[in-house]
Short mmCIF file of C-alpha atoms in Angstrom, two decimals:
data_model
loop_
_atom_site.label_atom_id
_atom_site.label_comp_id
_atom_site.label_asym_id
_atom_site.label_seq_id
_atom_site.Cartn_x
_atom_site.Cartn_y
_atom_site.Cartn_z
CA MET Q 1 59.75 23.24 50.66
CA GLU Q 2 56.99 24.18 53.11
CA ARG Q 3 54.65 21.71 51.42
CA SER Q 4 57.32 18.99 51.55
CA SER Q 5 57.96 19.70 55.25
CA ARG Q 6 54.24 19.34 55.97
CA ILE Q 7 54.20 16.02 54.14
CA ALA Q 8 57.22 14.81 56.14
CA LYS Q 9 55.66 15.85 59.46
CA ASN Q 10 52.32 14.24 58.62
CA SER Q 11 54.08 11.06 57.50
CA MET Q 12 55.89 10.93 60.84
CA PHE Q 13 52.62 11.20 62.78
CA LEU Q 14 51.05 8.46 60.68
CA TYR Q 15 54.03 6.13 61.02
CA ILE Q 16 54.02 6.53 64.80
CA ARG Q 17 50.34 5.67 64.71
CA MET Q 18 51.02 2.71 62.46
CA LEU Q 19 53.74 1.23 64.70
CA PHE Q 20 51.51 1.27 67.78
CA THR Q 21 48.51 0.09 65.79
CA LEU Q 22 50.48 -2.76 64.25
CA MET Q 23 51.81 -4.05 67.56
CA ILE Q 24 48.46 -3.85 69.33
CA SER Q 25 46.49 -5.27 66.38
CA LEU Q 26 48.77 -8.28 66.02
CA TYR Q 27 48.48 -9.05 69.72
CA THR Q 28 44.71 -8.48 69.70
CA SER Q 29 44.23 -10.82 66.73
CA ARG Q 30 46.11 -13.58 68.50
CA ILE Q 31 43.97 -13.32 71.65
CA VAL Q 32 40.68 -12.99 69.77
CA LEU Q 33 41.46 -16.12 67.74
CA GLN Q 34 42.33 -18.02 70.91
CA VAL Q 35 39.27 -16.82 72.83
CA LEU Q 36 36.71 -17.23 70.05
CA GLY Q 37 38.21 -20.30 68.40
CA VAL Q 38 38.61 -20.85 64.66
CA ALA Q 39 34.90 -21.44 63.95
CA ASP Q 40 33.55 -18.38 65.83
CA PHE Q 41 36.39 -16.23 64.51
CA GLY Q 42 35.39 -17.21 60.97
CA ILE Q 43 31.69 -16.62 61.73
CA TYR Q 44 32.38 -13.13 63.07
CA ASN Q 45 34.37 -12.12 60.00
CA VAL Q 46 31.91 -13.44 57.43
CA VAL Q 47 28.83 -12.03 59.25
CA ALA Q 48 30.42 -8.63 59.80
CA GLY Q 49 31.51 -8.77 56.15
CA ILE Q 50 27.87 -8.95 55.03
CA VAL Q 51 27.21 -5.63 56.79
CA ILE Q 52 30.27 -4.06 55.19
CA MET Q 53 29.08 -5.26 51.78
CA LEU Q 54 25.81 -3.40 52.31
CA THR Q 55 27.70 -0.20 53.18
CA PHE Q 56 29.40 0.04 49.80
CA LEU Q 57 27.65 3.37 49.14
CA ASN Q 58 29.34 4.76 52.23
CA THR Q 59 32.73 3.78 50.84
CA SER Q 60 31.98 5.78 47.70
CA LEU Q 61 30.73 8.80 49.62
CA ALA Q 62 33.71 8.75 51.99
CA GLY Q 63 36.12 9.26 49.11
CA VAL Q 64 33.85 11.85 47.52
CA THR Q 65 33.54 13.81 50.78
CA GLN Q 66 37.29 13.93 51.27
CA ARG Q 67 37.83 14.99 47.65
CA PHE Q 68 35.27 17.82 47.78
CA LEU Q 69 36.49 19.13 51.15
CA THR Q 70 40.12 19.07 49.99
CA TYR Q 71 39.17 20.78 46.74
CA GLU Q 72 37.33 23.61 48.54
CA ILE Q 73 40.27 24.11 50.92
CA GLY Q 74 42.47 24.45 47.84
CA THR Q 75 40.20 27.15 46.38
CA GLY Q 76 40.17 29.10 49.66
CA ASP Q 77 36.38 29.56 49.63
CA PHE Q 78 35.49 29.16 53.34
CA ALA Q 79 31.72 29.61 52.90
CA ARG Q 80 31.67 26.92 50.23
CA LEU Q 81 33.77 24.65 52.47
CA VAL Q 82 31.32 25.02 55.39
CA LYS Q 83 28.37 24.27 53.12
CA THR Q 84 30.14 21.21 51.66
CA PHE Q 85 30.83 19.83 55.15
CA HIS Q 86 27.23 20.23 56.32
CA VAL Q 87 25.74 18.84 53.11
CA SER Q 88 28.02 15.80 53.38
CA LEU Q 89 26.88 15.31 56.99
CA SER Q 90 23.23 15.38 55.85
CA ILE Q 91 23.93 12.91 53.06
CA HIS Q 92 25.64 10.48 55.41
CA LEU Q 93 22.73 10.57 57.86
CA LEU Q 94 20.34 9.73 55.01
CA LEU Q 95 22.68 6.99 53.85
CA GLY Q 96 22.73 5.54 57.37
CA GLY Q 97 18.95 5.19 57.27
CA LEU Q 98 19.08 3.46 53.88
CA ILE Q 99 21.76 1.02 55.00
CA LEU Q 100 19.81 0.23 58.17
CA LEU Q 101 16.81 -0.68 56.00
CA LEU Q 102 18.89 -2.86 53.63
CA SER Q 103 20.75 -4.56 56.47
CA GLU Q 104 17.63 -5.53 58.41
CA THR Q 105 15.85 -6.91 55.35
CA ILE Q 106 18.02 -8.26 52.53
CA GLY Q 107 21.14 -8.69 54.64
CA LEU Q 108 19.30 -10.44 57.47
CA TRP Q 109 17.65 -12.83 55.02
CA PHE Q 110 21.02 -13.72 53.50
CA VAL Q 111 22.61 -14.45 56.89
CA CYS Q 112 19.69 -16.65 57.95
CA ASN Q 113 19.28 -18.57 54.71
CA LYS Q 114 22.56 -18.66 52.79
CA LEU Q 115 25.59 -18.57 55.07
CA VAL Q 116 27.08 -21.84 56.30
CA ILE Q 117 26.73 -21.50 60.10
CA ALA Q 118 26.17 -24.32 62.59
CA PRO Q 119 22.57 -24.22 63.96
CA ASP Q 120 23.76 -23.94 67.57
CA ARG Q 121 25.75 -20.77 66.69
CA MET Q 122 23.04 -19.04 64.66
CA THR Q 123 21.60 -17.06 67.58
CA ALA Q 124 25.01 -15.65 68.51
CA ALA Q 125 25.72 -14.94 64.84
CA LEU Q 126 22.50 -12.94 64.54
CA TRP Q 127 23.39 -10.88 67.61
CA VAL Q 128 26.77 -10.15 66.06
CA TYR Q 129 25.05 -9.17 62.83
CA HIS Q 130 22.71 -6.65 64.46
CA LEU Q 131 25.53 -5.16 66.53
CA SER Q 132 27.70 -4.91 63.41
CA VAL Q 133 24.90 -2.97 61.71
CA LEU Q 134 24.84 -0.53 64.63
CA SER Q 135 28.64 -0.18 64.55
CA SER Q 136 28.49 0.54 60.82
CA LEU Q 137 25.95 3.31 61.41
CA PHE Q 138 28.34 4.94 63.88
CA GLY Q 139 31.11 4.65 61.30
CA ILE Q 140 28.98 6.24 58.57
CA ILE Q 141 28.19 9.29 60.71
CA SER Q 142 31.88 9.78 61.56
CA VAL Q 143 33.00 9.90 57.89
CA PRO Q 144 32.58 13.67 57.29
CA PHE Q 145 34.59 14.42 60.44
CA GLY Q 146 37.43 12.09 59.44
CA ALA Q 147 37.43 13.49 55.91
CA LEU Q 148 37.69 17.04 57.28
CA ILE Q 149 40.68 16.08 59.47
CA ILE Q 150 42.52 14.56 56.49
CA ALA Q 151 41.61 17.44 54.16
CA LYS Q 152 43.03 19.86 56.75
CA GLU Q 153 46.17 17.67 56.88
CA ARG Q 154 45.92 17.37 60.67
CA MET Q 155 47.41 13.89 60.77
CA GLY Q 156 48.43 14.23 64.42
CA ILE Q 157 44.73 14.31 65.36
CA LEU Q 158 43.98 11.36 63.08
CA ALA Q 159 46.86 9.39 64.61
CA THR Q 160 45.64 10.09 68.16
CA ILE Q 161 42.08 8.93 67.45
CA SER Q 162 43.41 5.81 65.73
CA LEU Q 163 45.54 4.99 68.77
CA VAL Q 164 42.52 5.38 71.04
CA ASP Q 165 40.61 3.06 68.71
CA VAL Q 166 43.17 0.24 68.86
CA LEU Q 167 43.52 0.65 72.64
CA LEU Q 168 39.77 0.27 72.96
CA ARG Q 169 39.94 -2.88 70.83
CA LEU Q 170 42.66 -4.17 73.13
CA GLY Q 171 40.44 -3.41 76.12
CA VAL Q 172 37.65 -5.38 74.47
CA VAL Q 173 39.90 -8.43 74.31
CA PHE Q 174 40.73 -8.22 78.02
CA LEU Q 175 37.06 -7.76 78.92
CA LEU Q 176 36.20 -11.03 77.17
CA GLY Q 177 38.13 -12.93 79.81
CA LEU Q 178 36.18 -11.34 82.68
CA PHE Q 179 32.77 -12.68 81.71
CA SER Q 180 31.46 -16.21 81.32
CA ALA Q 181 28.77 -15.40 78.75
CA ASP Q 182 28.99 -16.37 75.06
CA LYS Q 183 32.31 -14.88 73.85
CA LEU Q 184 31.09 -14.23 70.29
CA TYR Q 185 28.11 -12.26 71.61
CA LEU Q 186 30.28 -10.31 74.07
CA TYR Q 187 32.81 -9.47 71.37
CA GLY Q 188 30.04 -7.94 69.26
CA VAL Q 189 28.68 -5.89 72.19
CA PHE Q 190 32.05 -4.51 73.27
CA SER Q 191 33.14 -3.76 69.69
CA CYS Q 192 29.93 -1.79 69.13
CA ALA Q 193 30.54 0.22 72.31
CA ALA Q 194 34.08 1.02 71.13
CA SER Q 195 32.68 2.33 67.82
CA LEU Q 196 30.34 4.66 69.72
CA VAL Q 197 33.28 6.13 71.66
CA ILE Q 198 35.21 6.77 68.43
CA ILE Q 199 32.38 8.66 66.71
CA PHE Q 200 32.09 10.85 69.82
CA LEU Q 201 35.83 11.57 69.62
CA TYR Q 202 35.65 12.51 65.94
CA GLY Q 203 32.82 14.94 66.58
CA TYR Q 204 34.37 16.48 69.70
CA VAL Q 205 37.83 16.94 68.17
CA SER Q 206 36.39 18.42 64.97
CA TYR Q 207 34.26 20.86 66.98
CA ARG Q 208 37.25 21.99 69.04
CA ASN Q 209 39.67 22.42 66.13
CA PHE Q 210 37.74 23.43 63.01
CA LYS Q 211 35.38 26.37 62.53
CA GLU Q 212 33.56 24.40 59.86
CA ALA Q 213 32.25 22.01 62.55
CA HIS Q 214 31.33 24.58 65.20
CA VAL Q 215 27.68 24.48 64.21
CA LEU Q 216 26.39 21.02 63.37
CA LYS Q 217 23.25 21.32 61.30
CA LEU Q 218 21.55 19.58 58.42
CA VAL Q 219 21.97 21.62 55.24
CA TRP Q 220 20.46 20.84 51.85
CA ASP Q 221 21.86 22.34 48.68
CA ARG Q 222 20.40 20.74 45.57
CA GLN Q 223 23.25 21.75 43.25
CA LEU Q 224 25.99 20.57 45.62
CA PHE Q 225 24.08 17.40 46.40
CA ARG Q 226 23.80 16.69 42.68
CA GLU Q 227 27.54 17.28 42.13
CA MET Q 228 28.50 14.97 45.00
CA SER Q 229 25.92 12.34 44.03
CA VAL Q 230 27.02 12.19 40.39
CA PHE Q 231 30.65 11.90 41.47
CA ALA Q 232 29.76 9.21 44.01
CA GLY Q 233 27.64 7.40 41.45
CA TRP Q 234 30.62 6.90 39.18
CA THR Q 235 32.77 5.66 42.06
CA VAL Q 236 30.14 3.13 43.17
CA SER Q 237 31.12 0.64 40.48
CA GLY Q 238 34.75 0.74 41.56
CA ASN Q 239 33.83 0.29 45.20
CA LEU Q 240 31.49 -2.55 44.30
CA ALA Q 241 34.44 -4.25 42.67
CA VAL Q 242 36.59 -3.78 45.77
CA LEU Q 243 33.68 -5.01 47.85
CA GLY Q 244 33.43 -8.13 45.73
CA VAL Q 245 37.11 -8.83 46.30
CA THR Q 246 37.19 -8.19 50.03
CA HIS Q 247 33.85 -9.61 51.15
CA GLY Q 248 32.26 -11.26 48.13
CA LEU Q 249 35.16 -13.70 47.94
CA ASN Q 250 34.77 -14.30 51.67
CA VAL Q 251 31.17 -15.38 51.10
CA LEU Q 252 32.22 -17.63 48.20
CA LEU Q 253 34.84 -19.33 50.37
CA ASN Q 254 32.26 -19.80 53.11
CA LEU Q 255 29.78 -21.41 50.72
CA TYR Q 256 32.37 -23.83 49.31
CA PHE Q 257 34.70 -24.51 52.25
CA GLY Q 258 33.08 -23.29 55.50
CA PRO Q 259 34.18 -21.03 58.43
CA ALA Q 260 37.69 -22.52 58.84
CA VAL Q 261 38.80 -21.16 55.45
CA ASN Q 262 37.12 -17.84 56.33
CA ALA Q 263 39.33 -17.74 59.42
CA ALA Q 264 42.46 -18.37 57.30
CA ARG Q 265 41.50 -15.59 54.90
CA ALA Q 266 40.73 -13.23 57.78
CA ILE Q 267 44.22 -13.79 59.21
CA ALA Q 268 45.80 -13.20 55.80
CA PHE Q 269 43.94 -9.92 55.32
CA GLN Q 270 44.77 -8.73 58.84
CA VAL Q 271 48.42 -9.24 58.00
CA GLN Q 272 48.03 -7.47 54.65
CA ASN Q 273 46.18 -4.52 56.17
CA ALA Q 274 48.82 -4.11 58.87
CA ILE Q 275 51.68 -4.28 56.37
CA ASN Q 276 49.94 -2.01 53.86
CA GLY Q 277 49.85 0.62 56.60
CA PHE Q 278 53.53 1.25 55.96
CA ALA Q 279 52.73 2.40 52.43
CA GLY Q 280 49.28 3.78 53.15
CA ASN Q 281 50.50 6.22 55.80
CA PHE Q 282 52.91 7.84 53.37
CA GLN Q 283 50.22 8.06 50.71
CA THR Q 284 47.64 9.51 53.10
CA SER Q 285 49.99 12.38 53.89
CA LEU Q 286 50.52 13.10 50.15
CA ASN Q 287 46.94 12.73 48.89
CA PRO Q 288 45.64 16.18 49.98
CA GLN Q 289 48.66 17.82 48.33
CA ILE Q 290 48.01 15.94 45.07
CA THR Q 291 44.46 17.34 44.96
CA LYS Q 292 45.45 20.86 46.01
CA SER Q 293 48.26 20.95 43.43
CA TYR Q 294 45.73 20.20 40.70
CA VAL Q 295 43.37 22.92 42.00
CA ILE Q 296 46.09 25.58 41.63
CA SER Q 297 47.25 24.10 38.28
CA ASP Q 298 50.70 23.14 39.58
CA LEU Q 299 50.77 19.97 37.46
CA ASN Q 300 54.55 19.53 37.57
CA TYR Q 301 54.48 19.31 41.39
CA MET Q 302 51.46 17.01 41.16
CA HIS Q 303 53.42 14.66 38.86
CA LYS Q 304 56.37 14.64 41.26
CA LEU Q 305 54.08 13.73 44.15
CA ILE Q 306 52.52 10.88 42.15
CA CYS Q 307 55.94 9.50 41.22
CA SER Q 308 57.30 9.77 44.76
CA SER Q 309 54.15 8.32 46.34
CA SER Q 310 53.99 5.34 43.96
CA LYS Q 311 57.68 4.50 43.96
CA ILE Q 312 58.49 4.97 47.64
CA SER Q 313 55.27 3.32 48.84
CA PHE Q 314 55.90 0.24 46.71
CA LEU Q 315 59.51 -0.14 47.82
CA LEU Q 316 58.78 0.46 51.53
CA LEU Q 317 56.05 -2.15 51.37
CA MET Q 318 58.40 -4.58 49.64
CA ALA Q 319 61.05 -4.13 52.36
CA ILE Q 320 58.48 -5.31 54.93
CA SER Q 321 56.70 -7.89 52.76
CA VAL Q 322 59.73 -9.89 51.61
CA PRO Q 323 60.81 -11.03 55.14
CA LEU Q 324 57.21 -11.89 55.98
CA TYR Q 325 56.81 -13.80 52.69
CA LEU Q 326 59.95 -15.84 53.43
CA GLU Q 327 59.27 -16.34 57.14
CA ALA Q 328 55.47 -16.68 57.05
CA SER Q 329 55.41 -20.11 58.71
CA PHE Q 330 57.70 -19.12 61.58
CA VAL Q 331 55.94 -15.78 62.16
CA LEU Q 332 52.47 -17.34 62.20
CA ASN Q 333 53.58 -19.96 64.68
CA LEU Q 334 54.96 -17.28 66.99
CA TRP Q 335 52.01 -14.96 66.55
CA LEU Q 336 48.99 -17.27 66.59
CA GLY Q 337 50.20 -20.80 67.19
CA PRO Q 338 48.29 -23.40 65.13
CA VAL Q 339 46.41 -21.84 62.20
CA PRO Q 340 44.22 -23.21 59.35
CA VAL Q 341 46.33 -25.01 56.75
CA GLN Q 342 45.81 -22.53 53.89
CA THR Q 343 46.86 -19.47 55.90
CA ILE Q 344 50.52 -19.34 54.79
CA THR Q 345 49.67 -19.51 51.08
CA PHE Q 346 46.87 -16.97 51.53
CA ILE Q 347 49.27 -14.54 53.19
CA ARG Q 348 51.93 -14.87 50.49
CA LEU Q 349 49.45 -14.28 47.68
CA THR Q 350 47.82 -11.29 49.42
CA LEU Q 351 51.25 -9.72 49.94
CA LEU Q 352 51.94 -9.91 46.19
CA THR Q 353 48.55 -8.39 45.39
CA GLY Q 354 49.13 -5.67 47.98
CA LEU Q 355 52.31 -4.59 46.22
CA ILE Q 356 50.44 -4.09 42.95
CA SER Q 357 47.56 -2.29 44.65
CA THR Q 358 49.95 0.17 46.31
CA LEU Q 359 50.60 1.72 42.90
CA SER Q 360 46.89 2.46 42.39
CA ASN Q 361 46.15 5.00 45.12
CA PRO Q 362 48.14 8.00 43.75
CA LEU Q 363 46.49 7.57 40.34
CA VAL Q 364 43.01 7.27 41.90
CA THR Q 365 43.61 10.44 43.94
CA ALA Q 366 44.83 12.24 40.81
CA ILE Q 367 41.86 11.33 38.61
CA HIS Q 368 39.45 12.23 41.42
CA ALA Q 369 41.10 15.65 41.64
CA THR Q 370 40.26 16.27 37.97
CA GLY Q 371 36.61 15.28 38.44
CA ARG Q 372 36.69 13.45 35.08
CA ILE Q 373 36.16 9.93 36.37
CA LYS Q 374 33.56 8.34 34.06
CA LYS Q 375 35.96 6.59 31.69
CA PHE Q 376 38.31 5.66 34.54
CA GLN Q 377 35.61 4.09 36.71
CA PHE Q 378 34.05 2.23 33.79
CA TRP Q 379 37.20 0.42 32.67
CA GLU Q 380 38.73 -0.09 36.12
CA SER Q 381 35.47 -1.55 37.37
CA ILE Q 382 35.21 -4.00 34.48
CA ALA Q 383 38.62 -5.44 35.36
CA LEU Q 384 37.97 -5.62 39.11
CA LEU Q 385 34.37 -6.82 38.88
CA MET Q 386 35.61 -9.85 36.93
CA ILE Q 387 37.43 -11.16 40.01
CA LEU Q 388 34.30 -12.49 41.70
CA PRO Q 389 32.66 -14.33 38.75
CA VAL Q 390 35.98 -15.74 37.49
CA SER Q 391 36.79 -17.02 41.00
CA TYR Q 392 33.31 -18.54 41.21
CA LEU Q 393 33.87 -20.43 37.95
CA PHE Q 394 37.18 -21.85 39.14
CA LEU Q 395 35.63 -22.96 42.45
CA ARG Q 396 32.77 -24.64 40.59
CA TRP Q 397 35.33 -26.50 38.49
CA GLY Q 398 36.80 -27.94 41.68
CA TYR Q 399 39.89 -25.76 42.22
CA PRO Q 400 41.24 -25.26 45.78
CA PRO Q 401 40.55 -22.02 47.72
CA GLU Q 402 43.96 -20.57 46.78
CA ILE Q 403 42.70 -20.00 43.23
CA VAL Q 404 40.66 -16.93 44.24
CA PHE Q 405 43.87 -15.18 45.35
CA VAL Q 406 45.62 -16.05 42.07
CA VAL Q 407 42.68 -14.63 40.09
CA HIS Q 408 42.76 -11.49 42.24
CA LEU Q 409 46.49 -11.00 41.61
CA ALA Q 410 46.19 -11.42 37.83
CA LEU Q 411 43.28 -9.00 37.46
CA ALA Q 412 44.90 -6.48 39.84
CA VAL Q 413 47.80 -6.24 37.37
CA LEU Q 414 45.34 -5.69 34.50
CA ALA Q 415 43.50 -3.00 36.49
CA GLN Q 416 46.74 -1.12 37.15
CA LEU Q 417 47.59 -1.05 33.45
CA ILE Q 418 44.13 0.39 32.78
CA ARG Q 419 44.66 3.11 35.42
CA VAL Q 420 47.92 4.25 33.87
CA TRP Q 421 46.39 4.24 30.38
CA ILE Q 422 43.54 6.56 31.45
CA VAL Q 423 44.98 8.76 34.22
CA ALA Q 424 48.30 9.82 32.68
CA PRO Q 425 46.74 11.71 29.71
CA ALA Q 426 44.04 13.18 31.97
CA ILE Q 427 46.67 14.97 34.11
CA GLN Q 428 49.01 15.71 31.18
CA MET Q 429 51.62 13.22 32.39
CA SER Q 430 53.49 11.29 29.70
CA TYR Q 431 53.60 7.51 29.74
CA LYS Q 432 57.36 7.78 29.38
CA ARG Q 433 57.63 9.74 32.61
CA TYR Q 434 55.49 7.19 34.47
CA LEU Q 435 57.53 4.26 33.13
CA ASN Q 436 60.92 5.88 33.75
CA ASN Q 437 60.28 7.58 37.09
CA ILE Q 438 58.16 4.86 38.70
CA ILE Q 439 58.43 1.45 37.05
CA GLY Q 440 62.02 1.97 35.92
CA ARG Q 441 63.19 3.21 39.32
CA ILE Q 442 61.40 0.35 41.07
CA LEU Q 443 63.09 -2.25 38.85
CA VAL Q 444 66.52 -0.67 39.32
CA VAL Q 445 66.10 -1.07 43.10
CA VAL Q 446 64.37 -4.47 43.15
CA ILE Q 447 66.85 -6.28 40.86
CA PRO Q 448 69.83 -6.00 43.27
CA PHE Q 449 67.63 -6.02 46.41
CA LEU Q 450 65.91 -9.40 46.07
CA PRO Q 451 69.05 -11.56 45.57
CA CYS Q 452 70.68 -10.01 48.66
CA VAL Q 453 67.74 -10.88 50.91
CA PHE Q 454 67.16 -14.34 49.41
CA LEU Q 455 70.83 -15.28 49.86
CA VAL Q 456 70.79 -14.33 53.54
CA HIS Q 457 67.62 -16.36 54.04
CA GLN Q 458 68.97 -19.36 52.13
CA PHE Q 459 72.18 -19.73 54.12
CA MET Q 460 70.67 -19.49 57.64
CA SER Q 461 68.74 -22.02 59.71
CA PRO Q 462 65.10 -21.30 60.60
CA GLY Q 463 64.53 -19.49 63.89
CA TRP Q 464 64.58 -16.14 65.64
CA LEU Q 465 68.05 -15.25 64.40
CA ARG Q 466 67.13 -15.75 60.74
CA LEU Q 467 63.87 -13.80 61.13
CA LEU Q 468 65.64 -10.82 62.71
CA THR Q 469 68.60 -10.95 60.32
CA VAL Q 470 66.44 -11.17 57.20
CA SER Q 471 64.21 -8.33 58.45
CA VAL Q 472 67.14 -6.02 59.25
CA VAL Q 473 68.94 -6.83 56.00
CA SER Q 474 65.76 -6.26 54.01
CA VAL Q 475 65.09 -2.81 55.50
CA LEU Q 476 68.74 -1.65 55.40
CA PHE Q 477 69.40 -2.81 51.84
CA MET Q 478 66.12 -1.31 50.67
CA LEU Q 479 66.93 2.08 52.23
CA VAL Q 480 70.42 2.06 50.70
CA PHE Q 481 69.28 1.00 47.22
CA LEU Q 482 66.29 3.35 47.36
CA TYR Q 483 68.52 6.33 48.15
CA LEU Q 484 71.33 5.44 45.71
CA LEU Q 485 69.29 4.08 42.80
CA GLY Q 486 65.62 4.92 43.32
CA MET Q 487 65.57 8.60 44.23
CA GLU Q 488 65.93 11.63 42.02
CA GLN Q 489 68.30 14.40 43.06
CA ILE Q 490 65.58 16.61 44.50
CA GLU Q 491 64.32 13.72 46.65
CA LYS Q 492 67.84 13.06 47.94
CA GLN Q 493 68.19 16.75 48.81
CA PHE Q 494 64.94 16.67 50.77
CA VAL Q 495 66.13 13.60 52.72
CA LYS Q 496 69.41 15.34 53.60
CA GLU Q 497 67.66 18.51 54.77
CA SER Q 498 65.14 16.51 56.82
CA ILE Q 499 67.98 14.66 58.57
CA LYS Q 500 69.79 17.94 59.28
CA LYS Q 501 66.60 19.49 60.68
CA TRP Q 502 65.96 16.43 62.87
CA SER Q 503 69.57 16.48 64.12
CA PHE Q 504 69.27 20.18 64.97
CA ILE Q 505 66.05 19.56 66.94
CA LYS Q 506 67.64 16.67 68.83
CA SER Q 507 70.76 18.74 69.72
CA ASN Q 508 68.60 21.53 71.17
#
């Protein structure tokens, strides 16, 4: 029960963070689009995306760092934990130097020679590129500190830093209106400065709260470096696949359709990232417990966490996604005003893909906990790496930009089937349990839920009243059906006790 209470408390911190982040991010996106314009907004996203593509090794190492730190906390070996933290810090500094070299050679050549950017905006685009490289370096150095905070399950600290981050981004937007210089250039400068503040916060907070970070030094342990490098090496292929989806497709769309379609895709992914936060926050609070449960060989509790994380995350995301799917046109008009023509379709397709992807994270965390990831990464990567070349073929054959999202959705389903096939036996979880406790429970909830929401939407006129009514009905019906049909008895008991505890705190 203590572990469940910690999960509930951490989830609360992360949801508070998410609500503030969502509101501020949506407002910030609207102003940035208005200030920069569609073309510069698209240029910023595709140029910054090139830098992110070159940091794919950092994405692999970030997951590896969090896994190794969480694992050592589970074993209780403090000396090993300290060494792991310092070795990871050394590795990330080396990685930063490598990425700087790649970015200022290969990446710079690609921006100058391959991207579709108007000649009169190339100078500003190059400034944004160099500043994005610098921001990425700050982000790379902060990874071990963020991983330590999550491994320690101090989600209140993580939530606070995230709130500071979005407030800084909001401040950047207001600063744009105070200067008459090139807005695209200014946005890059201010965003880079905000990244510097955040890395300072990560380091300061870690130093004040964790003994592991009291002495910051570069440590080299060949055996530990080899273990982390081998693990990271196998995750690189998976992260390359994700990279191809998130930024490789962005480059393809730029080459075939120009910055306006990049702007539409950027809006769609901002919406998806904000909505996915509802599911991601819950999963972030459970992930350390999934790893620690494996370390102490409590596989039954690990299986329960995987089932709860997958099922509840999917259904919570659906409760938010369905109203947005139905009311996408009205919401976009309120939020941003006029948008590129493909934006609504892009948003709807990314929401569907996001639902499928929500089921992947608990399985990825579980297989990483075992350390046996070769087979998993090989087959998952094959499915996901196909997204980019298949999309390229369809675009060459003259299909519209929406086709890349359809390809992504289809192969995301295939990748999830592969994950279940490999991970379930690796953690001694039966396929029957996964199908009954996750897929079965989801279907039992979704089948009565969708008609209720669609009927309310169908019989009301477009406008504020329908948006609010559909949203409230969606959340309320989902909570009711989730509790009555989707939860097991032990989950219902936990909900009851959490409500009683919250009521007791409020009354005192």
